[in-house]
Short mmCIF file of C-alpha atoms and ligand atoms in Angstrom, two decimals:
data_model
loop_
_atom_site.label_atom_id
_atom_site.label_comp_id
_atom_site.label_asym_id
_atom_site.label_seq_id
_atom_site.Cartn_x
_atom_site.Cartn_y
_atom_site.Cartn_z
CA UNK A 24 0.00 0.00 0.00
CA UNK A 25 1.20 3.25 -1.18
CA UNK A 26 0.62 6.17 1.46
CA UNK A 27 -1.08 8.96 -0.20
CA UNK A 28 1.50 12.45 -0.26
CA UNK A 29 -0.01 15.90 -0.15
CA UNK A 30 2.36 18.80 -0.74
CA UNK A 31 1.55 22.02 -0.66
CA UNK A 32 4.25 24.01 -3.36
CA UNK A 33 3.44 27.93 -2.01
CA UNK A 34 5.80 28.96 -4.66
CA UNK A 35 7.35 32.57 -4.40
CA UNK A 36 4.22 33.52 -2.13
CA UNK A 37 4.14 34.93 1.62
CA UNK A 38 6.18 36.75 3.88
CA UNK A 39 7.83 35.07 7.09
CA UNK A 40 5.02 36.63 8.79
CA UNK A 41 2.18 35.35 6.43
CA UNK A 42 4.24 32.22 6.78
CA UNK A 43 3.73 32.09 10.56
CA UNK A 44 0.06 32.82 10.53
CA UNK A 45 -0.80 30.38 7.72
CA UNK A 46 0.70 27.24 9.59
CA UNK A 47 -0.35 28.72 12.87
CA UNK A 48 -3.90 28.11 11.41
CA UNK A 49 -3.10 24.66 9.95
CA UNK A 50 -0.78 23.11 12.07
CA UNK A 51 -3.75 21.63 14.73
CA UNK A 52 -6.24 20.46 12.39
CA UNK A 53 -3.46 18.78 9.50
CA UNK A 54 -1.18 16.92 12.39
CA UNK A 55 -4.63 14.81 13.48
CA UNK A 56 -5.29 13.69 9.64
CA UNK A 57 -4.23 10.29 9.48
CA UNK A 58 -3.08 7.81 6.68
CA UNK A 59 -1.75 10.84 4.69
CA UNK A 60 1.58 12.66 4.42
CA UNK A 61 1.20 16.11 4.51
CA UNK A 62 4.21 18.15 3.14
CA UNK A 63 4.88 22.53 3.37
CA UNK A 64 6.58 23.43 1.23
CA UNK A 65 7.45 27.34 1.44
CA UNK A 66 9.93 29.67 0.22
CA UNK A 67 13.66 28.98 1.85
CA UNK A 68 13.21 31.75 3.94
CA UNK A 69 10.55 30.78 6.03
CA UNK A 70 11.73 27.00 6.13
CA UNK A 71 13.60 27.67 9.60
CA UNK A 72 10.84 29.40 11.36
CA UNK A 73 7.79 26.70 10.43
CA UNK A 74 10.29 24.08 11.06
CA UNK A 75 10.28 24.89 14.67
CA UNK A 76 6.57 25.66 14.82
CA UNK A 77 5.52 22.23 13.22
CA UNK A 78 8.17 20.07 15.75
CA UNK A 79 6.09 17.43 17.49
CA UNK A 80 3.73 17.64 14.88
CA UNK A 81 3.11 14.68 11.95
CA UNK A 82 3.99 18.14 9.39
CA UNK A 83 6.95 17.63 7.02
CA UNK A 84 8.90 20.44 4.83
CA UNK A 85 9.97 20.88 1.52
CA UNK A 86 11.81 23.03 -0.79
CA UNK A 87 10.91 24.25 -3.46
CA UNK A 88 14.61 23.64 -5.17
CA UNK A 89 17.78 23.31 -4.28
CA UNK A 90 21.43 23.66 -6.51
CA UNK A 91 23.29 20.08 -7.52
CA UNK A 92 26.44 21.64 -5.76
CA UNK A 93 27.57 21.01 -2.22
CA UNK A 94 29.08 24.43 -1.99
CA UNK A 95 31.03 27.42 -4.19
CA UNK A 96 30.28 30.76 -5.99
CA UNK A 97 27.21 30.41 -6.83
CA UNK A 98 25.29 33.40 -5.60
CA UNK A 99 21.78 33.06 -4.67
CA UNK A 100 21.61 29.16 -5.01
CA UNK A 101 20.79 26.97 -1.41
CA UNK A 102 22.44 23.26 -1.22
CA UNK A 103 21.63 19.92 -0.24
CA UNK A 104 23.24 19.83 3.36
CA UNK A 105 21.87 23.57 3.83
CA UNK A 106 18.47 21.80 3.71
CA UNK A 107 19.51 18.84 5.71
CA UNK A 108 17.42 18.89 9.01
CA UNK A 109 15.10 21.77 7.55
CA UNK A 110 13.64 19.52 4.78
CA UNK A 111 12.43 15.79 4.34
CA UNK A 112 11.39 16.52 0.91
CA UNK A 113 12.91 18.89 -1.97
CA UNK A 114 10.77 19.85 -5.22
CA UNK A 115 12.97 18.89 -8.60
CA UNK A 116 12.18 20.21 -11.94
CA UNK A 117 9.08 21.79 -11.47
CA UNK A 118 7.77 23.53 -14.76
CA UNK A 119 8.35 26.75 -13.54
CA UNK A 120 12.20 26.03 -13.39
CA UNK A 121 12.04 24.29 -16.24
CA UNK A 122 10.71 27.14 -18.53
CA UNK A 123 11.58 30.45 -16.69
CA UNK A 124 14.79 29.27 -15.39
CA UNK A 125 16.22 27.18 -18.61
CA UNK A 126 16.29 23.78 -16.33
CA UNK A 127 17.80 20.84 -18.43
CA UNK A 128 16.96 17.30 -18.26
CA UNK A 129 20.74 17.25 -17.06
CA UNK A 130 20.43 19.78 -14.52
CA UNK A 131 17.22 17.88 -12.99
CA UNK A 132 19.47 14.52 -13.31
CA UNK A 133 22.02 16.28 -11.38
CA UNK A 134 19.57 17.43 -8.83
CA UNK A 135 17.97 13.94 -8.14
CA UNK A 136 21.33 12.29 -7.56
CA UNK A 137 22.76 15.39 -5.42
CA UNK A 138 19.47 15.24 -3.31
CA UNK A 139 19.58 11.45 -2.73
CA UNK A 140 22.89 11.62 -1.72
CA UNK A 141 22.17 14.34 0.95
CA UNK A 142 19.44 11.94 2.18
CA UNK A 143 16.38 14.15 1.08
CA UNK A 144 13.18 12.85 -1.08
CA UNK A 145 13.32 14.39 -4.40
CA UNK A 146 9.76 15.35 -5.67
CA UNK A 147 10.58 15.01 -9.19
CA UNK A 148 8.03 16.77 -11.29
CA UNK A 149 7.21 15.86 -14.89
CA UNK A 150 4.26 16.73 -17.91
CA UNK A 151 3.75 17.58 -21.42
CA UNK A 152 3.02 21.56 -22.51
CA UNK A 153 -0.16 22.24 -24.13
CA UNK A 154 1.04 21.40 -27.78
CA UNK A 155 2.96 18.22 -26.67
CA UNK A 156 -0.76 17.09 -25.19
CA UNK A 157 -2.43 18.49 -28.59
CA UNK A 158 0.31 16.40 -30.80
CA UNK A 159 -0.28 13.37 -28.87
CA UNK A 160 3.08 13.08 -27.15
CA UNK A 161 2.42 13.12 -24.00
CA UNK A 162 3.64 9.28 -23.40
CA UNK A 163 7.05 9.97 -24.95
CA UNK A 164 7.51 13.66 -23.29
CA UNK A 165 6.88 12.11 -19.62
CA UNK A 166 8.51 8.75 -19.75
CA UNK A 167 11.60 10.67 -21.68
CA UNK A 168 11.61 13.17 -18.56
CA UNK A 169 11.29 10.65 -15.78
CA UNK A 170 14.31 8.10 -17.87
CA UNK A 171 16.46 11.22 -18.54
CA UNK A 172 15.87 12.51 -14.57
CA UNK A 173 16.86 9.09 -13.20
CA UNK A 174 19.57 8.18 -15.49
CA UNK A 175 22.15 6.58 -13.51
CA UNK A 176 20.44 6.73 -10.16
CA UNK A 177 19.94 3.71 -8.35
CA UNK A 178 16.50 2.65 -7.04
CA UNK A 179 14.88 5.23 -5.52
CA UNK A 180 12.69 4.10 -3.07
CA UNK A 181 12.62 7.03 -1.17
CA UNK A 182 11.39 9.00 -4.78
CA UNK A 183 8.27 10.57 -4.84
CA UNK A 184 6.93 12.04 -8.68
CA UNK A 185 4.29 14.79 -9.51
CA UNK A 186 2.65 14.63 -12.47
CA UNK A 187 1.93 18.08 -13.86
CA UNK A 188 0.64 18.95 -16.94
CA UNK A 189 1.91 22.07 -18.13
CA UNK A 190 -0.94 23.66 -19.26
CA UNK A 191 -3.53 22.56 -16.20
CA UNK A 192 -0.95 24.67 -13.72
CA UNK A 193 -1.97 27.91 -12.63
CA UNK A 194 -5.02 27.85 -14.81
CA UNK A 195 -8.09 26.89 -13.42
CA UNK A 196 -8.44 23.79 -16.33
CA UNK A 197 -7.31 20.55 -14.49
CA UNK A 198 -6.64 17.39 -16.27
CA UNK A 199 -9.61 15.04 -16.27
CA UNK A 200 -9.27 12.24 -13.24
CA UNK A 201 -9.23 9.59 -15.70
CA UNK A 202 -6.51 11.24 -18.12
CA UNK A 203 -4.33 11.86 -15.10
CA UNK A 204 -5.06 8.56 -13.96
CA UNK A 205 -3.88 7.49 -17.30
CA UNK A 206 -0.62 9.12 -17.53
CA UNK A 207 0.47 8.56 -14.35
CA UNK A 208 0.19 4.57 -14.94
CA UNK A 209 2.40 5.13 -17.97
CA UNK A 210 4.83 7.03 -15.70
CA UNK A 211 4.66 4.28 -13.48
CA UNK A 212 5.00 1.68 -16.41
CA UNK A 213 8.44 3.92 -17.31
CA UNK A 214 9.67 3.34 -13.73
CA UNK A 215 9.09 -0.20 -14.17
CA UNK A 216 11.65 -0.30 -17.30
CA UNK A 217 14.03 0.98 -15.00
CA UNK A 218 14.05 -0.36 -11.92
CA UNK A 219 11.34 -3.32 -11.93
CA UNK A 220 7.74 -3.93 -11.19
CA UNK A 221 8.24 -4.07 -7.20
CA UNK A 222 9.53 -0.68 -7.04
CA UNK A 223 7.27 0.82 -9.50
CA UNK A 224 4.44 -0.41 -7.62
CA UNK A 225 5.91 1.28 -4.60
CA UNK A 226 6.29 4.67 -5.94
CA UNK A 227 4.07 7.54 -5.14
CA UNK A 228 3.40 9.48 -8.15
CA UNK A 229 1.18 12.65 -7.70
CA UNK A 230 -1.16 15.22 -9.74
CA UNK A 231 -0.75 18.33 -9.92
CA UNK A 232 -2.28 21.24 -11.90
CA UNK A 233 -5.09 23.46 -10.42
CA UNK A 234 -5.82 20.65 -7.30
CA UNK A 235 -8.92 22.66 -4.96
CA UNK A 236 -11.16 21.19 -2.87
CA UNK A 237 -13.61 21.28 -5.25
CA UNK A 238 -12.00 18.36 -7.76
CA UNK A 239 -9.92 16.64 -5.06
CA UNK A 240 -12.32 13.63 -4.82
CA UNK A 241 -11.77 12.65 -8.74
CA UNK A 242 -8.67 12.56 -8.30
CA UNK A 243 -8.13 10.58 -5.42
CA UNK A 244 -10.61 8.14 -6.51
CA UNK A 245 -8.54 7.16 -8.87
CA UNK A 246 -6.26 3.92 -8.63
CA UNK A 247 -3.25 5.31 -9.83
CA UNK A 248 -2.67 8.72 -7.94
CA UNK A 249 -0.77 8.74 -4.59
CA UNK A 250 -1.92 12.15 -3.84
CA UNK A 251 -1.24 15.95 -5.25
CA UNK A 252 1.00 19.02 -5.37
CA UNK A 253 -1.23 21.98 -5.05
CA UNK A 254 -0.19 25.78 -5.76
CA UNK A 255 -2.70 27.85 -5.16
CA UNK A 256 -5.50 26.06 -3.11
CA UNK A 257 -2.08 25.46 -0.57
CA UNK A 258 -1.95 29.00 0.35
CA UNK A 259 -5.71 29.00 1.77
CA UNK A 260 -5.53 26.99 5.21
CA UNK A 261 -9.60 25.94 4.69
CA UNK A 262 -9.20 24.48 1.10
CA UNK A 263 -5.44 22.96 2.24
CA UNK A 264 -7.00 21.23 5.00
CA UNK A 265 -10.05 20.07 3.48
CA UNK A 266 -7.54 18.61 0.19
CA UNK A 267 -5.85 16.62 2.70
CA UNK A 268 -9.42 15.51 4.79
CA UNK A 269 -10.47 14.53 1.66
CA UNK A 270 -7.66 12.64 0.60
CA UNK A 271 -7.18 10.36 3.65
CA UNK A 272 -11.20 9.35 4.07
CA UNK A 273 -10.95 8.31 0.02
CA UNK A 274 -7.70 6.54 -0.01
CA UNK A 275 -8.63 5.28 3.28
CA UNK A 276 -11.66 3.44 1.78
CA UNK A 277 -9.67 2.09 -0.91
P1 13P B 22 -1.70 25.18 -9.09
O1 13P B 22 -2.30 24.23 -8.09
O2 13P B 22 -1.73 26.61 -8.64
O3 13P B 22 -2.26 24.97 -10.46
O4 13P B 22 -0.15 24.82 -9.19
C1 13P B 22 0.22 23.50 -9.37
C2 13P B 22 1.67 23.38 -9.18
O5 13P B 22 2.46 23.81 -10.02
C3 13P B 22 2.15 22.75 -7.96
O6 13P B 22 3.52 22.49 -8.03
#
């Protein structure tokens, strides 16, 4: 049995202080949901200061990003063992880095291996743009990112993927359930290349790409999906806490 992951991704959104007040409104309710991990994931500056307001609690952090590099000139950038303690989980080649911030395949690659080694959980985030989806290449586009992100890297049990279809992030026009559902079993098809059908089998893979409370259910109902990375409905503490409610009464049912 896969336990279901939800992660919120706040992206560059909230000040330390909004920070604070957001988990201070979370923190109670999320830590007594059971049979679901729930992941923060805010900017780097406010990972110190919710780490030590979510101790004790079942609440676990992520980055958003991290550099492959243990160390050096490379002004502005955060490392692994800078997150080590801070973070269970670290986001990897979300879209956003991918297209505003000219993220490789190789750079990703580099990423999953450096964050493995530090002993963090990559989130490794994959999907087609709108015209791949409209050509029909979805298949190739996400297996080719998940092979080219895992080249060389042993089996990653502690790997957890997000499926994210370019053009359902940000916009308010999710992926159907059963299309999510869909792609998601040929991710997990492309991890079984790799490493085997015992390890694909125990890899979450996630949706992500306008998540609310509102669509939650579909998704969850489905066999495939291990749970979501949500953007916006993350930064509202009543639609956060009612993704992750939902989540653990539907997988629990399962
Ligand atoms: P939205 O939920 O705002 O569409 O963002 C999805 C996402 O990119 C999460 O990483």
């Amino acid at each position: 049995m896969r336990l279901p992951i939800i992660a919120g991704n706040w992206k560059m959104n909230a000040t330390l202080k909004e920070a604070i007040d957001l988990v201070r409104e979370m923190t109670e309710r999320l830590d007594r949901i059971k049979g679901v991990e729930k992941v923060l994931c805010p900017p780097f500056i406010s990972l110190a200061t919710i780490k030590e307001l979510i101790t004790g609690s079942s609440i676990k952090l992520g980055a958003q990003n991290m550099h492959f590099e243990e160390r050096g000139a490379y002004t502005g950038e955060i490392s692994p063992s800078m997150l080590i303690g801070l973070c269970d989980f670290v986001i990897l080649g979300h879209s956003e880095r991918r297209h505003y911030f000219g993220e490789s395949d190789e750079v990703v690659n580099k990423k999953v291996k450096a964050a493995l080694r530090a002993g963090l959980k990559p989130i490794l985030c994959v999907g087609e743009r709108l015209e791949e989806n409209e050509m029909g290449r979805t298949r190739e586009v996400v297996t080719t990112q998940v092979k080219l992100a895992l080249s060389g890297v042993s089996p990653p049990e502690e790997l957890v993927i997000a499926y994210e279809p370019v053009w359902a992030i940000g916009t308010g026009r999710p992926s159907t359930p059963e299309q999510a559902n869909d792609t998601i079993g040929i991710i997990r098809s492309a991890i079984a290349e790799l490493y085997g059908e015992a390890i694909a089998s125990e890899i979450r893979i996630q949706y992500g790409g306008s998540v609310t409370s509102g669509n939650i259910g579909g998704f969850m109902q489905q066999p495939e999906i291990d749970g979501a990375l949500v953007g916006g409905a993350s930064l509202k503490a009543e639609e956060f806490l009612s993704i992750v409610e939902q989540t653990a009464a539907i997988k629990k049912v399962r």
